[in-house]
PDB file of C-alpha atoms in Angstrom:
ATOM      1  CA  UNK F   1      80.836  96.443  10.659  1.00 87.00           C
ATOM      2  CA  UNK F   2      82.999  97.287  13.693  1.00 87.00           C
ATOM      3  CA  UNK F   3      86.775  97.662  13.589  1.00 89.00           C
ATOM      4  CA  UNK F   4      88.754  96.271  16.510  1.00 89.00           C
ATOM      5  CA  UNK F   5      90.847  99.439  16.742  1.00 86.00           C
ATOM      6  CA  UNK F   6      87.663 101.371  17.529  1.00 87.00           C
ATOM      7  CA  UNK F   7      87.134  99.383  20.750  1.00 87.00           C
ATOM      8  CA  UNK F   8      90.150 101.081  22.362  1.00 85.00           C
ATOM      9  CA  UNK F   9      91.197  97.839  24.063  1.00 86.00           C
ATOM     10  CA  UNK F  10      94.807  97.657  25.235  1.00 78.00           C
ATOM     11  CA  UNK F  11      96.583  94.486  26.391  1.00 73.00           C
ATOM     12  CA  UNK F  12      97.394  94.094  30.063  1.00 70.00           C
ATOM     13  CA  UNK F  13     101.102  93.396  29.971  1.00 63.00           C
ATOM     14  CA  UNK F  14     102.120  91.444  33.056  1.00 70.00           C
ATOM     15  CA  UNK F  15     105.634  90.430  32.080  1.00 84.00           C
ATOM     16  CA  UNK F  16     108.566  92.395  33.367  1.00 92.00           C
ATOM     17  CA  UNK F  17     111.037  93.600  30.762  1.00 92.00           C
ATOM     18  CA  UNK F  18     114.800  93.796  30.611  1.00 95.00           C
ATOM     19  CA  UNK F  19     117.660  91.464  31.333  1.00 96.00           C
ATOM     20  CA  UNK F  20     117.918  89.698  34.664  1.00 97.00           C
ATOM     21  CA  UNK F  21     120.584  91.148  36.929  1.00 98.00           C
ATOM     22  CA  UNK F  22     122.075  89.574  40.047  1.00 97.00           C
ATOM     23  CA  UNK F  23     121.265  91.444  43.213  1.00 96.00           C
ATOM     24  CA  UNK F  24     124.923  91.271  44.317  1.00 95.00           C
ATOM     25  CA  UNK F  25     125.830  93.406  41.279  1.00 97.00           C
ATOM     26  CA  UNK F  26     123.505  96.138  42.568  1.00 97.00           C
ATOM     27  CA  UNK F  27     124.536  96.354  46.214  1.00 97.00           C
ATOM     28  CA  UNK F  28     124.999  99.990  47.334  1.00 98.00           C
ATOM     29  CA  UNK F  29     124.094 101.309  43.854  1.00 98.00           C
ATOM     30  CA  UNK F  30     121.135 103.577  43.170  1.00 98.00           C
ATOM     31  CA  UNK F  31     118.241 101.935  41.331  1.00 98.00           C
ATOM     32  CA  UNK F  32     114.707 102.953  40.497  1.00 98.00           C
ATOM     33  CA  UNK F  33     112.076 100.452  41.593  1.00 98.00           C
ATOM     34  CA  UNK F  34     109.252 100.532  39.053  1.00 97.00           C
ATOM     35  CA  UNK F  35     107.081  97.592  40.152  1.00 96.00           C
ATOM     36  CA  UNK F  36     107.165  94.234  41.903  1.00 96.00           C
ATOM     37  CA  UNK F  37     105.272  90.991  42.206  1.00 95.00           C
ATOM     38  CA  UNK F  38     105.399  88.014  44.559  1.00 95.00           C
ATOM     39  CA  UNK F  39     105.096  84.535  43.074  1.00 92.00           C
ATOM     40  CA  UNK F  40     105.751  81.002  44.312  1.00 89.00           C
ATOM     41  CA  UNK F  41     109.416  80.074  44.037  1.00 84.00           C
ATOM     42  CA  UNK F  42     110.515  77.886  41.141  1.00 81.00           C
ATOM     43  CA  UNK F  43     112.265  75.720  43.726  1.00 80.00           C
ATOM     44  CA  UNK F  44     110.134  73.411  45.832  1.00 79.00           C
ATOM     45  CA  UNK F  45     110.028  74.258  49.518  1.00 77.00           C
ATOM     46  CA  UNK F  46     111.619  77.698  49.062  1.00 78.00           C
ATOM     47  CA  UNK F  47     108.492  79.796  49.711  1.00 86.00           C
ATOM     48  CA  UNK F  48     107.833  82.890  47.665  1.00 92.00           C
ATOM     49  CA  UNK F  49     109.988  84.694  45.117  1.00 94.00           C
ATOM     50  CA  UNK F  50     110.107  88.466  44.777  1.00 96.00           C
ATOM     51  CA  UNK F  51     110.398  89.827  41.230  1.00 96.00           C
ATOM     52  CA  UNK F  52     111.373  93.493  41.039  1.00 97.00           C
ATOM     53  CA  UNK F  53     111.162  95.596  37.879  1.00 97.00           C
ATOM     54  CA  UNK F  54     113.886  98.219  38.097  1.00 98.00           C
ATOM     55  CA  UNK F  55     115.732 100.783  36.053  1.00 98.00           C
ATOM     56  CA  UNK F  56     119.500 100.699  36.421  1.00 98.00           C
ATOM     57  CA  UNK F  57     121.743 102.972  34.390  1.00 97.00           C
ATOM     58  CA  UNK F  58     118.693 104.028  32.361  1.00 97.00           C
ATOM     59  CA  UNK F  59     117.993 100.423  31.314  1.00 97.00           C
ATOM     60  CA  UNK F  60     115.036  98.235  32.361  1.00 97.00           C
ATOM     61  CA  UNK F  61     116.232  95.245  34.393  1.00 97.00           C
ATOM     62  CA  UNK F  62     114.640  92.524  36.517  1.00 97.00           C
ATOM     63  CA  UNK F  63     115.726  91.168  39.905  1.00 97.00           C
ATOM     64  CA  UNK F  64     114.557  87.765  41.172  1.00 95.00           C
ATOM     65  CA  UNK F  65     115.143  87.115  44.870  1.00 94.00           C
ATOM     66  CA  UNK F  66     113.899  85.059  47.769  1.00 91.00           C
ATOM     67  CA  UNK F  67     114.848  87.831  50.214  1.00 90.00           C
ATOM     68  CA  UNK F  68     112.002  87.890  52.701  1.00 91.00           C
ATOM     69  CA  UNK F  69     112.982  91.228  54.273  1.00 95.00           C
ATOM     70  CA  UNK F  70     112.994  92.909  50.879  1.00 97.00           C
ATOM     71  CA  UNK F  71     109.570  91.404  50.182  1.00 96.00           C
ATOM     72  CA  UNK F  72     108.175  92.409  53.564  1.00 96.00           C
ATOM     73  CA  UNK F  73     109.267  96.016  53.150  1.00 97.00           C
ATOM     74  CA  UNK F  74     108.357  96.532  49.502  1.00 97.00           C
ATOM     75  CA  UNK F  75     104.842  95.222  50.155  1.00 97.00           C
ATOM     76  CA  UNK F  76     104.354  98.127  52.595  1.00 97.00           C
ATOM     77  CA  UNK F  77     105.070 100.772  49.944  1.00 97.00           C
ATOM     78  CA  UNK F  78     101.776 102.252  48.657  1.00 97.00           C
ATOM     79  CA  UNK F  79     101.279 101.611  44.928  1.00 93.00           C
ATOM     80  CA  UNK F  80     100.906 105.359  44.299  1.00 96.00           C
ATOM     81  CA  UNK F  81     104.490 105.875  45.558  1.00 97.00           C
ATOM     82  CA  UNK F  82     106.026 103.867  42.673  1.00 96.00           C
ATOM     83  CA  UNK F  83     108.482 104.403  41.046  1.00 97.00           C
ATOM     84  CA  UNK F  84     111.003 105.319  43.748  1.00 98.00           C
ATOM     85  CA  UNK F  85     114.781 105.548  44.100  1.00 98.00           C
ATOM     86  CA  UNK F  86     116.627 103.326  46.545  1.00 98.00           C
ATOM     87  CA  UNK F  87     119.723 101.270  47.179  1.00 98.00           C
ATOM     88  CA  UNK F  88     119.906  97.669  48.322  1.00 98.00           C
ATOM     89  CA  UNK F  89     122.361  97.102  51.147  1.00 97.00           C
ATOM     90  CA  UNK F  90     123.520  94.047  52.986  1.00 95.00           C
ATOM     91  CA  UNK F  91     122.824  94.182  56.714  1.00 94.00           C
ATOM     92  CA  UNK F  92     124.589  91.185  58.189  1.00 94.00           C
ATOM     93  CA  UNK F  93     123.181  88.249  56.254  1.00 92.00           C
ATOM     94  CA  UNK F  94     120.060  90.122  55.137  1.00 94.00           C
ATOM     95  CA  UNK F  95     119.289  92.508  52.308  1.00 96.00           C
ATOM     96  CA  UNK F  96     117.351  95.724  52.832  1.00 96.00           C
ATOM     97  CA  UNK F  97     116.256  98.835  50.952  1.00 97.00           C
ATOM     98  CA  UNK F  98     117.805 102.119  52.105  1.00 95.00           C
TER      99      UNK F  98
END
């Protein structure tokens, strides 16, 4: 008889962990971007939503944003370059990584 533990099967955890934090509370502060995903917005007609798994002050946190410039730039980062340090700054009316 086989034992499940002998199969060496691990769950694929797709949920981000940590408390949600408002992006305005992080402006100009160093964060570590661990991962991201793009999903349809919870609000009809709003396009896509960017979810970012970060570490801030040594705690896991999650950012939810509709910022298209953040999404466009983070999608260009090769997966093998995660995690990385950055700051989020406001440039006029737009947010960007620096």
